[in-house]
PDB file of C-alpha atoms in Angstrom:
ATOM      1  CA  UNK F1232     -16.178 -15.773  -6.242  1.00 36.00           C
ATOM      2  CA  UNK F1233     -16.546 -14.637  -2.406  1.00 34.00           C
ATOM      3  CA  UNK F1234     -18.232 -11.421  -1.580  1.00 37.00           C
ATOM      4  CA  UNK F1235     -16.517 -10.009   1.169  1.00 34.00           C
ATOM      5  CA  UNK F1236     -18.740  -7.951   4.120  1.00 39.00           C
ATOM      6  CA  UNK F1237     -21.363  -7.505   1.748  1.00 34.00           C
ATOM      7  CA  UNK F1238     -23.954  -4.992   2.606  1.00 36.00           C
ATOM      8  CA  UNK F1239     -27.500  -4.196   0.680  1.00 38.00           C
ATOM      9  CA  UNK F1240     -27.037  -1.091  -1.359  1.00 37.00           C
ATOM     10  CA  UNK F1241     -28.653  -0.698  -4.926  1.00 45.00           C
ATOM     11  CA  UNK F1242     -25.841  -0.960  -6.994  1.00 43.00           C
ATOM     12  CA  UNK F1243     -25.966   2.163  -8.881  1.00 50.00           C
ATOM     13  CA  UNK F1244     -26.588   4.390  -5.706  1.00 42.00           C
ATOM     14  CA  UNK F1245     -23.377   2.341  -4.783  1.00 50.00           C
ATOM     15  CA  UNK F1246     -21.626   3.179  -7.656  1.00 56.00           C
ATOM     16  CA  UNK F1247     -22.495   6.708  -7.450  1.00 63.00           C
ATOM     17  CA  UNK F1248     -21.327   6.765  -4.183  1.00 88.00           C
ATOM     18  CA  UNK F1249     -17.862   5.373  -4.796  1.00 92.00           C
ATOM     19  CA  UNK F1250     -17.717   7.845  -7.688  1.00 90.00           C
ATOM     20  CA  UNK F1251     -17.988  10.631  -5.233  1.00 91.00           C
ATOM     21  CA  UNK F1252     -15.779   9.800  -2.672  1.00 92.00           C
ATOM     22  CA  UNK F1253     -13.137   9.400  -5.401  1.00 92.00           C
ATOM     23  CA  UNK F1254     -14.013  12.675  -7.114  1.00 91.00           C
ATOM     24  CA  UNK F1255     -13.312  14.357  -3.698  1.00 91.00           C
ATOM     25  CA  UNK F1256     -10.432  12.267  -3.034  1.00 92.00           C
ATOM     26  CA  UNK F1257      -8.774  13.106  -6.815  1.00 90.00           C
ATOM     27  CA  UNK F1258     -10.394  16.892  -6.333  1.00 89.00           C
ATOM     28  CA  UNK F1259      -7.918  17.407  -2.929  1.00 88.00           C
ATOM     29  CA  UNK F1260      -4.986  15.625  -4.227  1.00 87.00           C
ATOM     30  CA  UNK F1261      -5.002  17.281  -8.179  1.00 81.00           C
ATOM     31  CA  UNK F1262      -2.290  19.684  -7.636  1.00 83.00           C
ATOM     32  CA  UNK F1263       0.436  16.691  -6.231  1.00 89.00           C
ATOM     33  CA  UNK F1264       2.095  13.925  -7.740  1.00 90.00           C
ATOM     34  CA  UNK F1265       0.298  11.155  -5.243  1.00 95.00           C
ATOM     35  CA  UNK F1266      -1.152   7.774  -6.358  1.00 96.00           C
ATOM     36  CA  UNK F1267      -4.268   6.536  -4.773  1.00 97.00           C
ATOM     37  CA  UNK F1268      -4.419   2.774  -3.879  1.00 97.00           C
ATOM     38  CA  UNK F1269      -7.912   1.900  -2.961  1.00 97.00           C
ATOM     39  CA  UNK F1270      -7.498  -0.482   0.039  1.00 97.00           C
ATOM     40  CA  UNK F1271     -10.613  -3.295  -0.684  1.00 94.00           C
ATOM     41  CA  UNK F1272     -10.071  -5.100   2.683  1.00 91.00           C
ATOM     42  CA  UNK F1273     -13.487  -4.777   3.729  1.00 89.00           C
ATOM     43  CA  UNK F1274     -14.747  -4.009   0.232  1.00 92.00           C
ATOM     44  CA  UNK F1275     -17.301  -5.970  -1.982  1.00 91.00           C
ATOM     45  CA  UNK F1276     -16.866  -7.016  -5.542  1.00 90.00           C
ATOM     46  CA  UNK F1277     -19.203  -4.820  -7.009  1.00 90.00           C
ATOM     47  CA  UNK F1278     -17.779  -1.782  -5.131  1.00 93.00           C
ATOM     48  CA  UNK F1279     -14.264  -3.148  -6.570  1.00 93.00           C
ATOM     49  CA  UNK F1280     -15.299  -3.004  -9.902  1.00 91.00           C
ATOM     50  CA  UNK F1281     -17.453   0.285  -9.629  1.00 91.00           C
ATOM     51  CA  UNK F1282     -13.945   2.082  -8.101  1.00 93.00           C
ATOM     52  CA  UNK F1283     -12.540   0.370 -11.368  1.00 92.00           C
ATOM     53  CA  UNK F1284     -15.242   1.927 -13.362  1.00 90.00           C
ATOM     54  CA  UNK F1285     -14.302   5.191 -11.485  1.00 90.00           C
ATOM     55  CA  UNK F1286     -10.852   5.388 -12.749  1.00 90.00           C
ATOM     56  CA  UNK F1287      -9.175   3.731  -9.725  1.00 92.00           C
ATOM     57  CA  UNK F1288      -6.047   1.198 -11.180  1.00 93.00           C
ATOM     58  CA  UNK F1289      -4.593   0.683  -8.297  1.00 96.00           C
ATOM     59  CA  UNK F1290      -5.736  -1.983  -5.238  1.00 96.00           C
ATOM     60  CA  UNK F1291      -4.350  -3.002  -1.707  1.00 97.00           C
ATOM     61  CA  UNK F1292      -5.055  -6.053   0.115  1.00 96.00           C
ATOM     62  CA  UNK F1293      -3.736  -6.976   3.504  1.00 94.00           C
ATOM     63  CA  UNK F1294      -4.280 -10.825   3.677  1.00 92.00           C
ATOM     64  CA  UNK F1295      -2.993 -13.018   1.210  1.00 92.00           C
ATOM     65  CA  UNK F1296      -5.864 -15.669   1.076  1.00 89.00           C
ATOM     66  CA  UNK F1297      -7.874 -12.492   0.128  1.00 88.00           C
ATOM     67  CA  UNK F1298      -5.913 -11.267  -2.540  1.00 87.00           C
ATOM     68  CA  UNK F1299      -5.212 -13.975  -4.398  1.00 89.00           C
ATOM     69  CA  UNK F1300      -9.303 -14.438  -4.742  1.00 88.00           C
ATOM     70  CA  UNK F1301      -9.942 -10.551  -5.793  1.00 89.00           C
ATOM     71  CA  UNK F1302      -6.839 -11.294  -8.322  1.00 85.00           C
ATOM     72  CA  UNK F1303      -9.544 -13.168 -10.429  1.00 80.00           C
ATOM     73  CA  UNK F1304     -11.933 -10.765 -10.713  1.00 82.00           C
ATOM     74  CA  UNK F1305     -12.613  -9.674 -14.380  1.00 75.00           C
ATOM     75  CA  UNK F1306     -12.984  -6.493 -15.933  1.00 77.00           C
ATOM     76  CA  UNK F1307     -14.376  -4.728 -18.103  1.00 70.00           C
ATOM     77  CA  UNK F1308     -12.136  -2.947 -20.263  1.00 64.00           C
ATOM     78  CA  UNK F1309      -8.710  -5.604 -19.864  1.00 56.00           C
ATOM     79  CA  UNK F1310      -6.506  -3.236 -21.850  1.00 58.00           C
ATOM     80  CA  UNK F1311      -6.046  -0.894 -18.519  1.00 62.00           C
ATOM     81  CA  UNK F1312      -3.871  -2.255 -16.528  1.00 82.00           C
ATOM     82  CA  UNK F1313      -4.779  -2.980 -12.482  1.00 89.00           C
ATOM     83  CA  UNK F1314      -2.146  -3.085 -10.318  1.00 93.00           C
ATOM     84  CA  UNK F1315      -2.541  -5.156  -6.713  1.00 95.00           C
ATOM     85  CA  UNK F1316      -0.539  -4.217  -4.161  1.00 97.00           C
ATOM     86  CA  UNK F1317       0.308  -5.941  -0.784  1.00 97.00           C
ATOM     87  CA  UNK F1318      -0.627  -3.772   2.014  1.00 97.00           C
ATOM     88  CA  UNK F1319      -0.468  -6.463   5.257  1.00 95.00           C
ATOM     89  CA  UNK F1320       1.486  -7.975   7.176  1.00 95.00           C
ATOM     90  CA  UNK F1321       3.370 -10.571   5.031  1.00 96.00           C
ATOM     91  CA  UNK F1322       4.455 -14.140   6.918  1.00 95.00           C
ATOM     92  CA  UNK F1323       7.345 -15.702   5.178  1.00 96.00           C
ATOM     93  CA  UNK F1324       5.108 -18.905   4.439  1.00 96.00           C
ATOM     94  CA  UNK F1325       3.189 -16.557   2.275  1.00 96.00           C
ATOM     95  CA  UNK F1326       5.950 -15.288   0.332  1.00 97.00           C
ATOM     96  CA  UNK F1327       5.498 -18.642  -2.101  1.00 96.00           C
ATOM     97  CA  UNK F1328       1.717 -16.791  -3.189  1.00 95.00           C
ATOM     98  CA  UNK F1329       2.869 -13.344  -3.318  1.00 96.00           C
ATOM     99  CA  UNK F1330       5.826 -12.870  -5.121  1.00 97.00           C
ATOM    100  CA  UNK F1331       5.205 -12.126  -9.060  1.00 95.00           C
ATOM    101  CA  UNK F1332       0.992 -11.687  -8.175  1.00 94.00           C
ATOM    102  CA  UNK F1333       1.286  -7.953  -6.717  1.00 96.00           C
ATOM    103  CA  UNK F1334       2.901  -5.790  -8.555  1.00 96.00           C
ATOM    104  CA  UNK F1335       4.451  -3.969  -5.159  1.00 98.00           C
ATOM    105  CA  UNK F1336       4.827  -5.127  -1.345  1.00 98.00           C
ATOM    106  CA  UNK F1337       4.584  -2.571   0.759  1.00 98.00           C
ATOM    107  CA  UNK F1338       5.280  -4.200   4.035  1.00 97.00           C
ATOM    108  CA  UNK F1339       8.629  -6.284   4.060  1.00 98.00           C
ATOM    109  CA  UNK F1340       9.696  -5.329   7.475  1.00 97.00           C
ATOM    110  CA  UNK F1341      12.846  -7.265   7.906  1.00 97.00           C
ATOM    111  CA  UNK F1342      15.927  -8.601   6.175  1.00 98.00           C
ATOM    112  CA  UNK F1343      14.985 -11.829   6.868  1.00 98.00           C
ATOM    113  CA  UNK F1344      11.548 -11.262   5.079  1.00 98.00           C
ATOM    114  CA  UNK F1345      13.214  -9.771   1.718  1.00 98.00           C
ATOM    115  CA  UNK F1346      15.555 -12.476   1.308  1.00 98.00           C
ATOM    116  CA  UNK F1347      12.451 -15.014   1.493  1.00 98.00           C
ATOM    117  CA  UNK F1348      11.202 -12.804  -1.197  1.00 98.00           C
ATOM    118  CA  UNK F1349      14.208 -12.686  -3.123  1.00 98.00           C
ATOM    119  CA  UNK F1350      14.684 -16.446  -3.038  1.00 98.00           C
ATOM    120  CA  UNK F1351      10.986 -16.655  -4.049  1.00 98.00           C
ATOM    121  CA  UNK F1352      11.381 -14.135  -7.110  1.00 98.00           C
ATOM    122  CA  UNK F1353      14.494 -15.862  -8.127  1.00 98.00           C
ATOM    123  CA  UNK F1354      13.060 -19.184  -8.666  1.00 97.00           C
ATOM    124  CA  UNK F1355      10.548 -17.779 -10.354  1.00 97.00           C
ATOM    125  CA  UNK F1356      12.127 -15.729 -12.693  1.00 98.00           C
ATOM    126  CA  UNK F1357      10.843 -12.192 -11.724  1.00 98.00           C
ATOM    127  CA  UNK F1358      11.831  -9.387  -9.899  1.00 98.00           C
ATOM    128  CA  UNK F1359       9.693  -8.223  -7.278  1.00 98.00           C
ATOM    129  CA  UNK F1360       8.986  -4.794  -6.406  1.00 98.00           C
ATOM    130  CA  UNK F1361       9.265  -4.058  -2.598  1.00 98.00           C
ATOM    131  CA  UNK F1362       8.867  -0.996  -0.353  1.00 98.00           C
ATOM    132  CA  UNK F1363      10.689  -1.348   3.041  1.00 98.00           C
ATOM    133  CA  UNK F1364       8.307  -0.717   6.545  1.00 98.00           C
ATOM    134  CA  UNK F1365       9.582   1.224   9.222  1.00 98.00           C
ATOM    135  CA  UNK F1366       8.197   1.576  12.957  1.00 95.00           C
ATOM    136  CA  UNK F1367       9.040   5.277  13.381  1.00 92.00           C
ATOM    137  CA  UNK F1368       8.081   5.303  16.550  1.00 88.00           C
ATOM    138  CA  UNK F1369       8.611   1.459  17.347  1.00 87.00           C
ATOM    139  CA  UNK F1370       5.403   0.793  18.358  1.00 85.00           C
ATOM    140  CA  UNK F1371       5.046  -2.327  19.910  1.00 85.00           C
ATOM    141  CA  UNK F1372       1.773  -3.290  17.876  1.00 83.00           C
ATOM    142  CA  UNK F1373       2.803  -2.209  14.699  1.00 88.00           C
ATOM    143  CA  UNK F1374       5.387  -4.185  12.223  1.00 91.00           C
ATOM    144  CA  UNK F1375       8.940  -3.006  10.924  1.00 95.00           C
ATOM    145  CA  UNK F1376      12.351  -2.090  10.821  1.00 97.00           C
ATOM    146  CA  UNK F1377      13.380   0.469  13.172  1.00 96.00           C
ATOM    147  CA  UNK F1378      14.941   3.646  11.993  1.00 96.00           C
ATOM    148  CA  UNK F1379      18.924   2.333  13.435  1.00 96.00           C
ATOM    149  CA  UNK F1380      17.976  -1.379  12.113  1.00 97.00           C
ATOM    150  CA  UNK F1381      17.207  -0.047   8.832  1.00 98.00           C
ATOM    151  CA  UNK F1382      20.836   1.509   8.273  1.00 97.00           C
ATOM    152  CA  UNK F1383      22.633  -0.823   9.559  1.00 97.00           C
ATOM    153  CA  UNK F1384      20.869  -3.735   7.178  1.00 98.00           C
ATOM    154  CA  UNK F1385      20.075  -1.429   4.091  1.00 98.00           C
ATOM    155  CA  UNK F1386      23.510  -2.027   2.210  1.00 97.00           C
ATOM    156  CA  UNK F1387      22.071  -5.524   2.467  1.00 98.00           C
ATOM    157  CA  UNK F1388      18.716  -4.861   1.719  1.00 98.00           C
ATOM    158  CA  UNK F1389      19.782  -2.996  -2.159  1.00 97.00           C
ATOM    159  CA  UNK F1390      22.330  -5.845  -2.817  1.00 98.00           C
ATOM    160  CA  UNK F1391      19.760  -8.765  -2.940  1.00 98.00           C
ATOM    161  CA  UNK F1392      18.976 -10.036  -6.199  1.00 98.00           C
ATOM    162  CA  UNK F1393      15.343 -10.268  -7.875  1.00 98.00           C
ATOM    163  CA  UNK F1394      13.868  -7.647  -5.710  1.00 98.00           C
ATOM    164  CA  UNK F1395      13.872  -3.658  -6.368  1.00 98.00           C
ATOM    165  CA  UNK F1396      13.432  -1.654  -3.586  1.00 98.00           C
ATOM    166  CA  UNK F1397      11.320   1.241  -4.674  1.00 98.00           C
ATOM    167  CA  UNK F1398      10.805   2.967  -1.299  1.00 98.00           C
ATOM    168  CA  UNK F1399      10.078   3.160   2.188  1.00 98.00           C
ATOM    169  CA  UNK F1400       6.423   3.029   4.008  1.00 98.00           C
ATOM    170  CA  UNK F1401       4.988   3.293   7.491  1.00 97.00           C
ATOM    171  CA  UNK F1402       1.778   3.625   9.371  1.00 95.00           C
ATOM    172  CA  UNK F1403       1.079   6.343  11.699  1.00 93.00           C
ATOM    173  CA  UNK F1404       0.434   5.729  15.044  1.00 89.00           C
ATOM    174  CA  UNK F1405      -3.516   5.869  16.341  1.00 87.00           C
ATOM    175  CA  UNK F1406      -3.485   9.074  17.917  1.00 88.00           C
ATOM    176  CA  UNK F1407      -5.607  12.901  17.644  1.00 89.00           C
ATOM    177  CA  UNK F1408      -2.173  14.412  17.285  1.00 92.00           C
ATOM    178  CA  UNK F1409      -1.834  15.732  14.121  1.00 92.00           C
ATOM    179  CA  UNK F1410       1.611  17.924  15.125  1.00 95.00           C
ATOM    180  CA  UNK F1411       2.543  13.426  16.170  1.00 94.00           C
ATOM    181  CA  UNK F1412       1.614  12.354  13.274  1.00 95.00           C
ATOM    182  CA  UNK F1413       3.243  14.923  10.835  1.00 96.00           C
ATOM    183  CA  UNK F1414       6.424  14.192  12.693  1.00 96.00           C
ATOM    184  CA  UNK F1415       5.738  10.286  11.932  1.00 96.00           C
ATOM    185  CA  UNK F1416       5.592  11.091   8.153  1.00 97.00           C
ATOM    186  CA  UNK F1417       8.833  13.839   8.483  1.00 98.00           C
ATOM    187  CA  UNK F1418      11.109  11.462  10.010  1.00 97.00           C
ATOM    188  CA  UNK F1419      10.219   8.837   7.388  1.00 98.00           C
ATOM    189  CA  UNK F1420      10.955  11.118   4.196  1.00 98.00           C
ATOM    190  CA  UNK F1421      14.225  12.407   5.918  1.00 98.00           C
ATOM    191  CA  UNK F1422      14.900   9.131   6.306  1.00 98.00           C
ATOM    192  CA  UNK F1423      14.643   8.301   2.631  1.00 98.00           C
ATOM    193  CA  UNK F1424      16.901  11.162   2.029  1.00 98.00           C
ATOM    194  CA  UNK F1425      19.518  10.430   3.985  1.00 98.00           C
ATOM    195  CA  UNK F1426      19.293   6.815   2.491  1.00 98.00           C
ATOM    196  CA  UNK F1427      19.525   7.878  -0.741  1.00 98.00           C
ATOM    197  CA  UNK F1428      22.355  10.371   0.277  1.00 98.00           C
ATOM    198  CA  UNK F1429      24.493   7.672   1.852  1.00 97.00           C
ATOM    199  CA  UNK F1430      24.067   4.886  -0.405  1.00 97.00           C
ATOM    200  CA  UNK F1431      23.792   6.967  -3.603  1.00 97.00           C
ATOM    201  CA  UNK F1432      20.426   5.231  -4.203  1.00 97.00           C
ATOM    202  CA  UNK F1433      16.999   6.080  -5.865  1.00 96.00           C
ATOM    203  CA  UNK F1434      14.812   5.595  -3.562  1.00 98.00           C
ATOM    204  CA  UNK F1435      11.703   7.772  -4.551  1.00 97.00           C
ATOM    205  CA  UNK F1436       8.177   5.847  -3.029  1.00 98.00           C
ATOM    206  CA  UNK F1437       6.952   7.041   0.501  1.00 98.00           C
ATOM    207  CA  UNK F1438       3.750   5.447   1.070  1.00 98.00           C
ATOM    208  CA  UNK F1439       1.887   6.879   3.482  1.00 97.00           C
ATOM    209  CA  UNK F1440      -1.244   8.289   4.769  1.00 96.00           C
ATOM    210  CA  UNK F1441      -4.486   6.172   5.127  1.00 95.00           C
ATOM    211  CA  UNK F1442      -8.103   7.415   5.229  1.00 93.00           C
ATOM    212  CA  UNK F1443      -7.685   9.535   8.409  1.00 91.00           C
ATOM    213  CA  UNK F1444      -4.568  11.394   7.703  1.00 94.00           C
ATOM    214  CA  UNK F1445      -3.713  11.608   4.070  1.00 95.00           C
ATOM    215  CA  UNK F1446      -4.063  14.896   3.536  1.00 94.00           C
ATOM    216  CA  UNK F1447      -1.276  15.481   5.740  1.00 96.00           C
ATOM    217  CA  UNK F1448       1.005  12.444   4.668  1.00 96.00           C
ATOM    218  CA  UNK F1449       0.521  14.123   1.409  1.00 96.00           C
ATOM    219  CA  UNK F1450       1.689  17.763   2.675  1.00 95.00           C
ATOM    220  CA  UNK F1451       4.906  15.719   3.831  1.00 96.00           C
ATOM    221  CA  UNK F1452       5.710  14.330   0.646  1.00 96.00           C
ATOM    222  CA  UNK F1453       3.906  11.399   0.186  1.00 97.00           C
ATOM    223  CA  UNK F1454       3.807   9.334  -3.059  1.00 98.00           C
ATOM    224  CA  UNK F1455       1.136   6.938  -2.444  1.00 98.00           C
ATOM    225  CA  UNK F1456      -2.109   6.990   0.125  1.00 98.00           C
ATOM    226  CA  UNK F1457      -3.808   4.242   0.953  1.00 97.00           C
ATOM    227  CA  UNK F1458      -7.433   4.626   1.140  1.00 96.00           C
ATOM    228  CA  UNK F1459     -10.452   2.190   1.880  1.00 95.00           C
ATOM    229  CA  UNK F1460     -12.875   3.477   3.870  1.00 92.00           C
ATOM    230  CA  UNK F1461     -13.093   7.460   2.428  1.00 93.00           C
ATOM    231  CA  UNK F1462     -13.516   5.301  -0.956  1.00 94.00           C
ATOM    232  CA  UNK F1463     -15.852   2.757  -0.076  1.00 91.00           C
ATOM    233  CA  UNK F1464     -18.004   3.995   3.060  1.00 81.00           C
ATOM    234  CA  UNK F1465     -21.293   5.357   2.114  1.00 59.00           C
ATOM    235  CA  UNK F1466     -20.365   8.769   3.021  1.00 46.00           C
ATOM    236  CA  UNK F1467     -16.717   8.652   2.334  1.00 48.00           C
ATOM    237  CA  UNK F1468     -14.764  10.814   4.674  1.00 42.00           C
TER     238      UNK F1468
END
């Protein structure tokens, strides 16, 4: 198995550490209905499995290659189920590896992207959970539909077989402006409810909010955060 940007901590002060950060992290979201998903891009697999040992079930990876390695690992107790979910960009030459091995997408950014995936799901038998990415703002380095595309492909989008959309998801853009990014995370969950509104849908996952802003992803309503480094930095934060 490949260690990924391994660094030379004692393992329990490692574990403790971990432990922490997600005690804080569990401490400020325990009054909302919010699932962590401990990103392990840059993460180890001892500080994997000591988030596991933690009470984390939930993982994100953003490269495909990556994923299907940390897939392997083993743990301890096999009767909890781990869920892996796709975090990155996803190319459509990918879509062969990732359909049926994560149990959501978060990141299908185009039509053209989810009927890859449903073709994919559909010879395999499955159906593949996928959240649908949107460029609020349409920045130019970030991935997704924008908020006019989405509409006027969604009716599309919820007819394909062997995929179930489950939500919507977007990063915020890289900015100090909290009263920016707030509005980033508004527009998305009104735009979930005005899906859901016009196409009598169910759509009810907003992932949002990474390690700099997810306390206020999860003041707008978000479902799932998306957290590596507050988990697995020394100091959290």
């Amino acid at each position: 198995m490949i260690l990924y940007n391994v660094v030379n901590f004692d393992v329990d002060y490692l574990h403790v550490s971990i432990k922490e950060n997600l005690e804080k992290i569990k401490e400020q979201t325990s009054n909302v209905n919010v699932k962590i998903i401990a990103v392990t891009k840059y993460a180890t697999e001892e500080q994997i499995i000591s988030a596991y040992e933690s009470g984390m079930h939930d993982f994100g990876e953003s490269y495909v290659q990556k994923a299907l390695e940390k897939l392997s690992l083993k743990f301890k107790d096999s009767e909890n189920l781990v869920n892996w979910h796709f975090i990155g960009r996803l190319q459509k030459n990918k879509v062969k590896h990732a359909a049926g091995n994560f149990y959501l997408i978060h990141s299908v950014d185009s039509l053209e992207l989810a009927e890859v995936i449903s073709k994919t799901a559909g010879k395999k038998r499955l159906t593949q959970n996928i959240l649908l990415q949107v460029n609020i703002f349409q920045d130019p380095s970030k991935a997704g539909f924008t908020e006019d595309k989405l509409k006027s492909t969604f009716e599309n989008l919820i007819k394909l077989p062997d995929v179930k959309v489950l939500g919507l998801m977007t990063i915020a853009p890289k900015t100090n402006d909290m009263n920016l990014i707030k509005s980033n995370f508004l527009k998305l969950v009104n735009l979930k409810e005005e899906l859901n509104q016009t196409y009598k849908t169910n759509l009810k996952e907003l992932s949002m909010g990474m390690s700099n802003d997810y306390k206020i992803a999860i003041e707008c309503g978000s479902t799932m955060i998306r957290i590596g480094r507050a988990i697995f930095s020394e100091f959290g934060g």
